[in-house]
XYZ file of C-alpha atoms in Angstrom:
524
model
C 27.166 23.676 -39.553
C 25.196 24.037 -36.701
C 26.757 23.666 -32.956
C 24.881 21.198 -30.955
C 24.470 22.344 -27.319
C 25.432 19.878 -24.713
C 23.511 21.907 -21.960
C 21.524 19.709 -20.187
C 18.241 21.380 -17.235
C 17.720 21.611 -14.444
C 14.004 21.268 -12.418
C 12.725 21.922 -9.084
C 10.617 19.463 -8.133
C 7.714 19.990 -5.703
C 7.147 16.562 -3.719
C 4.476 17.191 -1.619
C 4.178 17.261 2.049
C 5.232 13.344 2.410
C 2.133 10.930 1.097
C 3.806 9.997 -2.361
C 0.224 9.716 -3.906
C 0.435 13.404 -3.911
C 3.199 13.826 -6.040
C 1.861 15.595 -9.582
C 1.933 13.790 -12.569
C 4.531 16.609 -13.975
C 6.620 15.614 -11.172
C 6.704 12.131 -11.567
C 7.622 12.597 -15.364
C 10.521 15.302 -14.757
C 12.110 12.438 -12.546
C 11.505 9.910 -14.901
C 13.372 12.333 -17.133
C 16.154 12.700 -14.675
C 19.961 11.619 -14.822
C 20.680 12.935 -11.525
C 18.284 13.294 -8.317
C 19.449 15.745 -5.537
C 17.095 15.807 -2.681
C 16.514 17.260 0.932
C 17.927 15.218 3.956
C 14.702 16.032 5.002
C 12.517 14.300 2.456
C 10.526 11.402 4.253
C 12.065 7.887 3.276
C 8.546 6.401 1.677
C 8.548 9.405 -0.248
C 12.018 9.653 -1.770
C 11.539 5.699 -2.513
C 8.120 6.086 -4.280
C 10.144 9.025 -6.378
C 13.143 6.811 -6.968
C 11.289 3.844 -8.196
C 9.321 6.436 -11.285
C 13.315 7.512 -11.963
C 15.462 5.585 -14.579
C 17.501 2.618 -12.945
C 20.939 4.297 -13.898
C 20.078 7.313 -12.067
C 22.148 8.884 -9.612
C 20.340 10.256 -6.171
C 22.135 12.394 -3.914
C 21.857 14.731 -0.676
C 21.733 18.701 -1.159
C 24.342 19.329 1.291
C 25.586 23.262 2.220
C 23.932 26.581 1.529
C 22.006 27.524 -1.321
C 24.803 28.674 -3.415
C 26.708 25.300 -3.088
C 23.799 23.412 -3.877
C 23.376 25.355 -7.143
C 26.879 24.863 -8.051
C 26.227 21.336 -7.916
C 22.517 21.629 -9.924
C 24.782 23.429 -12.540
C 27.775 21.455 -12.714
C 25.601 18.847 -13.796
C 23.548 20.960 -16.253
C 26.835 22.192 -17.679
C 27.657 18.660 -18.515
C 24.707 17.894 -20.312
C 22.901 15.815 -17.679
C 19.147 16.531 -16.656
C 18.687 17.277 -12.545
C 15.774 17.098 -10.916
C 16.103 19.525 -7.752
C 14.046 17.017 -5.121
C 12.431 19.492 -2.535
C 9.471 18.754 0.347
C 6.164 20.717 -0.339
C 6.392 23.326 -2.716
C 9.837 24.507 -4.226
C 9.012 28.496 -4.168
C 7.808 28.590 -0.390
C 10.885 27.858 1.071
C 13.727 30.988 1.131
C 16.629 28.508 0.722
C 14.975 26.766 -2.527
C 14.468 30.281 -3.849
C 17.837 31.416 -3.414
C 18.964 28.022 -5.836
C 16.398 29.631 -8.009
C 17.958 33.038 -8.200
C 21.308 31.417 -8.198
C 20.454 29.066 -11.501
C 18.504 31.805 -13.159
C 21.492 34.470 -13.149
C 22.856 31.911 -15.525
C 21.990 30.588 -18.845
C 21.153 26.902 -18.265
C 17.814 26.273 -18.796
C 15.731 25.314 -15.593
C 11.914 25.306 -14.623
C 10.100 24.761 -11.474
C 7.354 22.208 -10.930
C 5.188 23.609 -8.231
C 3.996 21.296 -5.115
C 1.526 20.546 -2.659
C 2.721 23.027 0.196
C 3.685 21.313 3.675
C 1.396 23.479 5.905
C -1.359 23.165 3.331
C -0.911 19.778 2.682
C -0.702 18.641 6.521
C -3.655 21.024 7.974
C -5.836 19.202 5.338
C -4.872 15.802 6.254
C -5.568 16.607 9.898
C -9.252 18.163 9.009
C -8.739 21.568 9.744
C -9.471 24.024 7.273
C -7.531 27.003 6.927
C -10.459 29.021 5.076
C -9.506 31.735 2.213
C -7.793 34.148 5.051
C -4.709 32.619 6.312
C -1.318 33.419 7.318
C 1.621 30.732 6.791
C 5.032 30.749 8.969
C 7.605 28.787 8.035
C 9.753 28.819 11.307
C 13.834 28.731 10.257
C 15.196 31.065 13.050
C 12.657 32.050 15.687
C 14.579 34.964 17.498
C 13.929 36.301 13.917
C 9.941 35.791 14.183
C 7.081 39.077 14.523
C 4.843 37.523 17.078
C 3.077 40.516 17.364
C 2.424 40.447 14.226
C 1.679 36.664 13.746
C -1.071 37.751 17.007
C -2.678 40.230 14.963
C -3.684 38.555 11.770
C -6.913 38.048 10.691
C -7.902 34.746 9.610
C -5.867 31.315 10.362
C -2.615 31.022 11.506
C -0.401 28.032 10.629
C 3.288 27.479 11.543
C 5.646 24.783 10.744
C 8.676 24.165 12.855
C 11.163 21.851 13.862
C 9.885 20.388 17.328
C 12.691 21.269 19.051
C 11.448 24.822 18.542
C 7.946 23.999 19.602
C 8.722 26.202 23.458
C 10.048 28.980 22.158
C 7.339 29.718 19.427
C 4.896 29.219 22.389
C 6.189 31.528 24.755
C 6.487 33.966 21.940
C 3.220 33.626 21.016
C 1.710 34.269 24.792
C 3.990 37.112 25.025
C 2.471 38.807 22.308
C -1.011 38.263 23.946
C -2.498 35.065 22.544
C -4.879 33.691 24.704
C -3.077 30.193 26.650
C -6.674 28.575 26.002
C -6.319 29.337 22.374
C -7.506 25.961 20.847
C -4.327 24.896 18.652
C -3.426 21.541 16.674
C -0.050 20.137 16.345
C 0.725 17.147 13.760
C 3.511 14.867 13.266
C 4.650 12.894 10.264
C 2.253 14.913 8.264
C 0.527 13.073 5.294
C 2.446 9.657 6.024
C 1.353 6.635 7.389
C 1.971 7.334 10.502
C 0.454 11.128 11.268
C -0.369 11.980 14.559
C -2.574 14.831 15.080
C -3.115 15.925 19.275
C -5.905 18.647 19.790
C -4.453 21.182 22.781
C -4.696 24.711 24.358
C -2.056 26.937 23.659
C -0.593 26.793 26.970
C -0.412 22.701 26.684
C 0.951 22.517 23.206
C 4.759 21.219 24.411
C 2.750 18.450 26.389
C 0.473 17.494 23.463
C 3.525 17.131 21.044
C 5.274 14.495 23.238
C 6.486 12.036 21.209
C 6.446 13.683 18.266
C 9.427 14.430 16.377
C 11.170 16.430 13.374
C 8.956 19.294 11.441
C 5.937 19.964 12.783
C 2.747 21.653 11.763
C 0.784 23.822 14.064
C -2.635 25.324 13.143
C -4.583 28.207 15.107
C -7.881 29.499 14.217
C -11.849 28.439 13.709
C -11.002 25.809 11.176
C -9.353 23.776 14.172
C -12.492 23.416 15.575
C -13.706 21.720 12.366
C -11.852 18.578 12.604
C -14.280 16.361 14.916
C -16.291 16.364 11.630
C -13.316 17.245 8.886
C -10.862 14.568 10.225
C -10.701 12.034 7.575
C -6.757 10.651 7.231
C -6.347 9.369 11.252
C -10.432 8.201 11.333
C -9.664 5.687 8.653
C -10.799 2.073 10.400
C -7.502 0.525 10.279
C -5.333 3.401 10.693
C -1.829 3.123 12.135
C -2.727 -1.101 12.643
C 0.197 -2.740 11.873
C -1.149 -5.714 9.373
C 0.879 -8.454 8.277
C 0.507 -9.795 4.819
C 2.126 -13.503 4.070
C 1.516 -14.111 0.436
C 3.230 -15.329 -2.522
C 5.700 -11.613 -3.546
C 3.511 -11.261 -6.257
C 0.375 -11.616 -4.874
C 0.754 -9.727 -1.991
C 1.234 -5.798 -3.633
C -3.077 -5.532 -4.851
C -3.737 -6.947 -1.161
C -1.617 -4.201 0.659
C -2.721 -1.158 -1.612
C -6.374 -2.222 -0.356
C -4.965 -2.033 2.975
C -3.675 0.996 3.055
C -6.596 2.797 1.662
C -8.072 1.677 4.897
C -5.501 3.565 6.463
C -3.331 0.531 7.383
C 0.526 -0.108 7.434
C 0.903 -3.611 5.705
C 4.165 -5.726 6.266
C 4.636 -8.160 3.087
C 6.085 -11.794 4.223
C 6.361 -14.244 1.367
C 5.321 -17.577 3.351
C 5.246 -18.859 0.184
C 7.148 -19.474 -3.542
C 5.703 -20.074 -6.945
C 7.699 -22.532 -8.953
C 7.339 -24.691 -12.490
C 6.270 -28.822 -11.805
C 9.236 -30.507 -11.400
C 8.039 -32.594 -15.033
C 6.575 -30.231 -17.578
C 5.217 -33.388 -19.490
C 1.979 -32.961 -18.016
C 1.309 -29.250 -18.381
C 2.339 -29.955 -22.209
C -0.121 -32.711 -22.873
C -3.163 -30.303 -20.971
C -2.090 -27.876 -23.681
C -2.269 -29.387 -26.505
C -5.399 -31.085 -25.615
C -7.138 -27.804 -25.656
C -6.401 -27.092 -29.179
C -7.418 -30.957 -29.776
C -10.890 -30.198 -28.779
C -9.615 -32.930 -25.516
C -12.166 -30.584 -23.050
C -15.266 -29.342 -22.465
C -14.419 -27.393 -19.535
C -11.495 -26.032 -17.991
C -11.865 -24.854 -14.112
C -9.624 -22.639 -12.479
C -9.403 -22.503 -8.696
C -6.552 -19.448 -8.198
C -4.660 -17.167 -10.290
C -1.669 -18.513 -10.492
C -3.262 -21.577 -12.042
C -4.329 -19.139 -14.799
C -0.859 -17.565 -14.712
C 1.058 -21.047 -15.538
C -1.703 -21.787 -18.198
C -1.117 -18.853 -20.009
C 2.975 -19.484 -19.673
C 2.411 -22.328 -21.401
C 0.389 -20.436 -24.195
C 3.542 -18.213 -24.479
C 5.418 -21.157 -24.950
C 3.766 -22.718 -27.791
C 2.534 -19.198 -29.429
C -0.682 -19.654 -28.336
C -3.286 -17.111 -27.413
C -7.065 -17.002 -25.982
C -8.423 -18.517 -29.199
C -6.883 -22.039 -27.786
C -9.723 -21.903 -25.654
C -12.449 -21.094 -28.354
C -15.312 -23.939 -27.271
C -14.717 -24.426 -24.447
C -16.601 -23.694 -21.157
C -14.473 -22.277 -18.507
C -15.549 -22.252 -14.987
C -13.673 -20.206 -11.688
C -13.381 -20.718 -7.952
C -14.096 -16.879 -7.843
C -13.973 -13.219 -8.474
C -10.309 -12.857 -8.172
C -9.626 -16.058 -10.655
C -12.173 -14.061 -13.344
C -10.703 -10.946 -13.350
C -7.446 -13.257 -13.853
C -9.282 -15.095 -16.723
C -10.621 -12.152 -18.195
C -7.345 -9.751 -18.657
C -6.090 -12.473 -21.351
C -9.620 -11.847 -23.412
C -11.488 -14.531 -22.098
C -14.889 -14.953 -19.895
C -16.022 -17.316 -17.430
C -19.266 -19.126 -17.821
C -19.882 -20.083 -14.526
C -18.383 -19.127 -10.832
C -20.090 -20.302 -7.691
C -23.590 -18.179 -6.687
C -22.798 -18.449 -2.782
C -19.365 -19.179 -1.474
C -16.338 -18.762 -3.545
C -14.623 -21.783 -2.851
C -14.041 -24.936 -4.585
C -17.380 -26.485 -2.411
C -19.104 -23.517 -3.809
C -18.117 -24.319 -7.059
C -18.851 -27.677 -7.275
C -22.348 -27.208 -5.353
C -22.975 -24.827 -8.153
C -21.885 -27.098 -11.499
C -23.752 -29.243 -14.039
C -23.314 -33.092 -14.032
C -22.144 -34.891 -17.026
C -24.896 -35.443 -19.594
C -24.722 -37.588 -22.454
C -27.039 -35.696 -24.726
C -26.144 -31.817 -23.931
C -22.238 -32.667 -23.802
C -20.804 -33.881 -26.656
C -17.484 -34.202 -24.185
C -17.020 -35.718 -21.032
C -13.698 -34.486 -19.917
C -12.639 -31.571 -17.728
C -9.116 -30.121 -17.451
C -8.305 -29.014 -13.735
C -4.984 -27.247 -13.858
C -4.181 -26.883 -9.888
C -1.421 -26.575 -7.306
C 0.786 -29.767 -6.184
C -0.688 -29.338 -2.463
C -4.141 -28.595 -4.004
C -7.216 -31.231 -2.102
C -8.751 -33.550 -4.318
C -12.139 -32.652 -2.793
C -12.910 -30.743 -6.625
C -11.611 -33.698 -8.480
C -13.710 -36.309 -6.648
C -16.857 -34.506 -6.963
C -17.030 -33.839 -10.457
C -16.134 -37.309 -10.723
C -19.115 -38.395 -8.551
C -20.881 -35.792 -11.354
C -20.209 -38.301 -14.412
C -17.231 -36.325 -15.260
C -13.577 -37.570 -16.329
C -11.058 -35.294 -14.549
C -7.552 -34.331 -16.131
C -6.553 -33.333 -12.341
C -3.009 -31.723 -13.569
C 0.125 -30.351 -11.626
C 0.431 -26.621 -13.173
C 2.100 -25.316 -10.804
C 4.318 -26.112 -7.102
C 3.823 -24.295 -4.297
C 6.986 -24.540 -1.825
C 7.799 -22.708 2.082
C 9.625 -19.540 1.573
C 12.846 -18.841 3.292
C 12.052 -16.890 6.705
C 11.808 -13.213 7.361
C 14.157 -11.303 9.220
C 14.794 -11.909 12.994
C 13.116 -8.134 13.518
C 10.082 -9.437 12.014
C 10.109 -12.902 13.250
C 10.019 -11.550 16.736
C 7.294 -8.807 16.253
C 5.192 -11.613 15.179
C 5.493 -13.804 18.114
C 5.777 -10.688 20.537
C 2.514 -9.129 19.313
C 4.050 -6.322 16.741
C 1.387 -6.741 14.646
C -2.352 -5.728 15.467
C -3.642 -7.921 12.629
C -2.403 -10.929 9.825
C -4.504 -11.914 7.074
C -4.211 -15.106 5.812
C -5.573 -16.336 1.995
C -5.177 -19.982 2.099
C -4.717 -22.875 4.370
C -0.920 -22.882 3.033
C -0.451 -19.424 4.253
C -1.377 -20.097 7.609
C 0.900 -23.427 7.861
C 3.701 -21.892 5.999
C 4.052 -18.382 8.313
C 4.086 -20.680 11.510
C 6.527 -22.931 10.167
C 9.187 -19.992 8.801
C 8.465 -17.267 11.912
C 6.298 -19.315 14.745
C 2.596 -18.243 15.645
C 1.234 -14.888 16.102
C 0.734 -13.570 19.521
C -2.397 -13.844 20.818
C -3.438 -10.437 20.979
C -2.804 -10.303 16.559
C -6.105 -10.382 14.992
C -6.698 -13.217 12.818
C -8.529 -13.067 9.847
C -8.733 -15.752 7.164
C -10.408 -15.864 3.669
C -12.816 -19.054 4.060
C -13.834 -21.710 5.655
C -11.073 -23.974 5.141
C -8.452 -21.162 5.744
C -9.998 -20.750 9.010
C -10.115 -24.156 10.393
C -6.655 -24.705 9.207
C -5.682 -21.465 11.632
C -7.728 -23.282 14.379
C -5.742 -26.774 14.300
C -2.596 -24.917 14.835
C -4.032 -23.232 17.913
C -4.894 -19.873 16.445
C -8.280 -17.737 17.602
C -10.243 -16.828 14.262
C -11.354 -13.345 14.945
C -12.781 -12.443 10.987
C -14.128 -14.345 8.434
C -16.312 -11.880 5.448
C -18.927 -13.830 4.116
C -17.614 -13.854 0.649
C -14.039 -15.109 0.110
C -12.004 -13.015 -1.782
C -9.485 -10.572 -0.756
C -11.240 -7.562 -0.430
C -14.158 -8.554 1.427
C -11.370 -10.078 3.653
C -10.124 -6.850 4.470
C -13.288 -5.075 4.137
C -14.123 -7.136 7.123
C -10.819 -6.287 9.030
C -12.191 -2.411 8.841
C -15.548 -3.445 10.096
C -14.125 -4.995 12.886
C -11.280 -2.044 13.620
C -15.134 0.059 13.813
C -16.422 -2.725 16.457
C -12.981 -2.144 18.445
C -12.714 1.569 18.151
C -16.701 1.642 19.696
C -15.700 0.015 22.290
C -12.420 2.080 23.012
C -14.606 5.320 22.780
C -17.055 3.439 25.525
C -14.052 2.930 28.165
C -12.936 6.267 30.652
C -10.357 8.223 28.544
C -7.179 9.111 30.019
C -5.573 11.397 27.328
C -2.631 12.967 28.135
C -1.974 16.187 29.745
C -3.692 19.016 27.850
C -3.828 16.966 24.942
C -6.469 14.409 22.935
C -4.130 12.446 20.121
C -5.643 10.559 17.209
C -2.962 8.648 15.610
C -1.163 5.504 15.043
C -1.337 3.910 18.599
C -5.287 3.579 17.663
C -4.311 0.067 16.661
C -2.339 -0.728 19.920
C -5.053 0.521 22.169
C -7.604 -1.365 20.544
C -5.989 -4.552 21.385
């Protein structure tokens, strides 16, 4: 009989510079594989939560703390003991001496281990900021700089990128003019590299500790002719919404699609549930709607949100229904959004309004009742509690009977926390985005009004005059209502804002033009 080994693995992970979308798909599965997560202190919280949340729910996460040695100790312990540990390191595992020396230390051993290679901080960060570091390059990770060649870091051909903790930022300059670098040497220094919040400041040598004000932890630094690239390269800061602070008050699950389209603009949202999703009070009427569509009761059914199509198909669930319930019959939407609802159960919508995507725009758009060409007069309108009856009244006007039913309530959410209650009356945010006349009511009666500087920008019509009676300014309204041409029009306004910025006397700081988060504030 065989012995079964109880050795578990261990892997070092590379995670990337900081942005979490460049984590490698073989990284993402050895954590998913992982019983025990030991990461740097230095790991960037966003990143260490997106890693987390891929990672099983019993796992345990923990610091590295000590040298190298104890830290391997720790990665074998839990080997030993037949656990799998996933060895959490920034950038790439094999570029940093420390991570190396765990390396060494775990392969003098027999526990099986592999390393999972990583986008490389300096690498990483000097492409983010738009400054190319060509195929001849020289990289300097800064640990001890009384240990550093600066004549020989002077004398390379090609780029020259450092990364260093800004607290060593004076030192590494002085070294570098010692060794004969020109002071007018056109350098870049970036914070926060890959996040959200990257700041990039183009300087001269000599004013590099002036352009990195305000900028903290590790830094990247990048000498040579790619630097001169980035007024064409820069792509992560030049974003139109970049570093706007944009709040988001949605139902919880409605608001996650909204902010990933935000931040692809390059914006920080800030999710507020104004609102919660909950059953009618009586289900007696949701039941009866139901079985009247397997009855043949309908000719249509209209849809004016998705979470009317997400409490119709509830009730499917309930009685083991599927999409062939709705075999023959027409089924109309307020929009794009409700469609794409409508068609991940199977199922495609005949008609959706040709020019606004509202209910008017619906009803402008739809057939009246006719005795010959419908064999059946009745419509099912599953809606909210609060919904208007402007729909129901006009299809009624059409010849049509209406089964105008509760599917769903719609109450106030409990308010936010007193930090973001007061950066939205106090002008923390540089935009909010509101989706419905209930948004806009709901956020003012949980957290108060938004300053007056916060950029407004509401879905529709009725969205927008519902801002207006509660004193709001309207800045942006796209054309068509759905979410993304709502914040499609937020960037094309950011554009309009940043123009004018660029038009006004610049007053950058000493030595130093920044591109970075306080684009936003500026703006304002």
């Amino acid at each position: 009989m065989t012995r079964r080994s109880t050795t578990g693995r261990i892997t070092f992970v590379g995670a990337g510079p900081g942005d979490p979308g460049l984590l490698t798909r073989r990284a993402l599965d050895a954590v998913a594989d992982a019983d025990h997560i030991l990461h740097d202190r230095s790991l960037p919280a966003t990143l260490l939560a997106a890693v987390v949340a891929g990672a099983p729910a019993e796992v345990e996460v923990s610091v590295a703390e000590g040298a190298a040695g104890d830290v391997a100790k720790v990665l074998l312990s839990g080997a030993r003991s037949g656990r799998t540990v996933a060895r959490l390191v920034a950038g790439d595992p094999l570029t940093a001496e420390s991570i190396v020396r765990e390396v060494q230390a775990v392969a003098r051993t027999s526990v099986p281990f592999e390393v999972v290679p990583g986008v490389p901080l300096a690498e990483g960060v000097t492409g983010y900021a738009g400054a190319p570091t060509g195929g001849l390059r020289t990289t300097v990770e800064v640990r001890d700089v009384t240990a550093l060649d600066f004549d020989a870091m002077v004398a390379v051909p090609g780029s020259l990128t450092l990364t260093l903790d800004a607290g060593d930022l004076p030192a590494v300059r002085d070294g570098l003019l010692a060794a004969g670098m020109s002071g007018q040497a056109t350098v870049l220094v970036t914070g926060d590299g890959t996040t959200d919040t990257q700041s990039t400041s183009v300087s001269t040598l000599d004013g590099i500790v002036d352009a990195a004000i305000g900028l903290y932890g590790t830094l990247v630094v990048s000498i040579g002719a790619g630097v001169g690239l980035r007024d064409k390269l820069s792509w992560w800061e030049s974003r139109p919404l970049y570093g706007w602070k944009v709040l988001v008050p949605r139902t919880k699950e409605q608001a996650g699609a909204m902010s990933a389209q935000l931040r692809g603009w390059g914006a920080i949202p800030e999710e507020v549930p104004t609102i919660a999703v909950e059953p009618p009070r009586t289900p007696a009427q949701m039941e009866r709607a139901i079985k009247g569509l397997v009855t043949g009761r309908y000719e249509w059914v209209i849809f004016t949100s998705t979470n009317a199509v997400k409490a119709v198909w509830e009730k499917f669930a309930e009685f083991g229904l599927d999409a062939r319930a709705f075999a023959g019959v027409k089924i109309a939407c307020v929009g794009d959004a409700t469609a794409a609802a409508v068609e991940a159960f199977g199922v495609k919508a005949e008609l959706l309004p040709s020019g606004e995507q509202s209910s008017d725009g619906l009803l402008a758009d739809f057939p009246p009742y006719d005795e010959v060409l419908d064999p059946i007069d009745r419509i099912l309108l599953p809606r909210a509690d609060i919904a208007t009856e402007t729909l129901a009244a006009g299809l009624i006007e059409r010849g049509w009977e209406v089964d105008d039913v509760t599917a769903y309530r719609t109450v106030r959410a409990a308010p936010p926390p007193a930090p973001i209650r007061d950066a939205i009356k106090s002008g923390g945010f540089d935009a909010v985005l509101f989706t419905s006349s209930s948004t806009v009511r709901n956020l003012v009666g949980i957290a108060g009004k938004p300053h007056a500087r916060t950029v407004v920008a509401c879905i529709g019509p009725k969205t927008a005059d519902t801002a207006r009676e509660l004193g709001l300014r309207v800045d942006v309204q796209p054309e068509t209502a759905n979410v993304p041409s709502l914040v499609e029009s937020l960037a094309e306004y950011a554009l309009e804002l940043r123009e004018k910025l660029a038009a006004l006397p610049a007053k950058p700081r000493r030595g130093a033009k920044a591109q970075g988060p306080t684009a936003g504030r500026l703006a304002r």
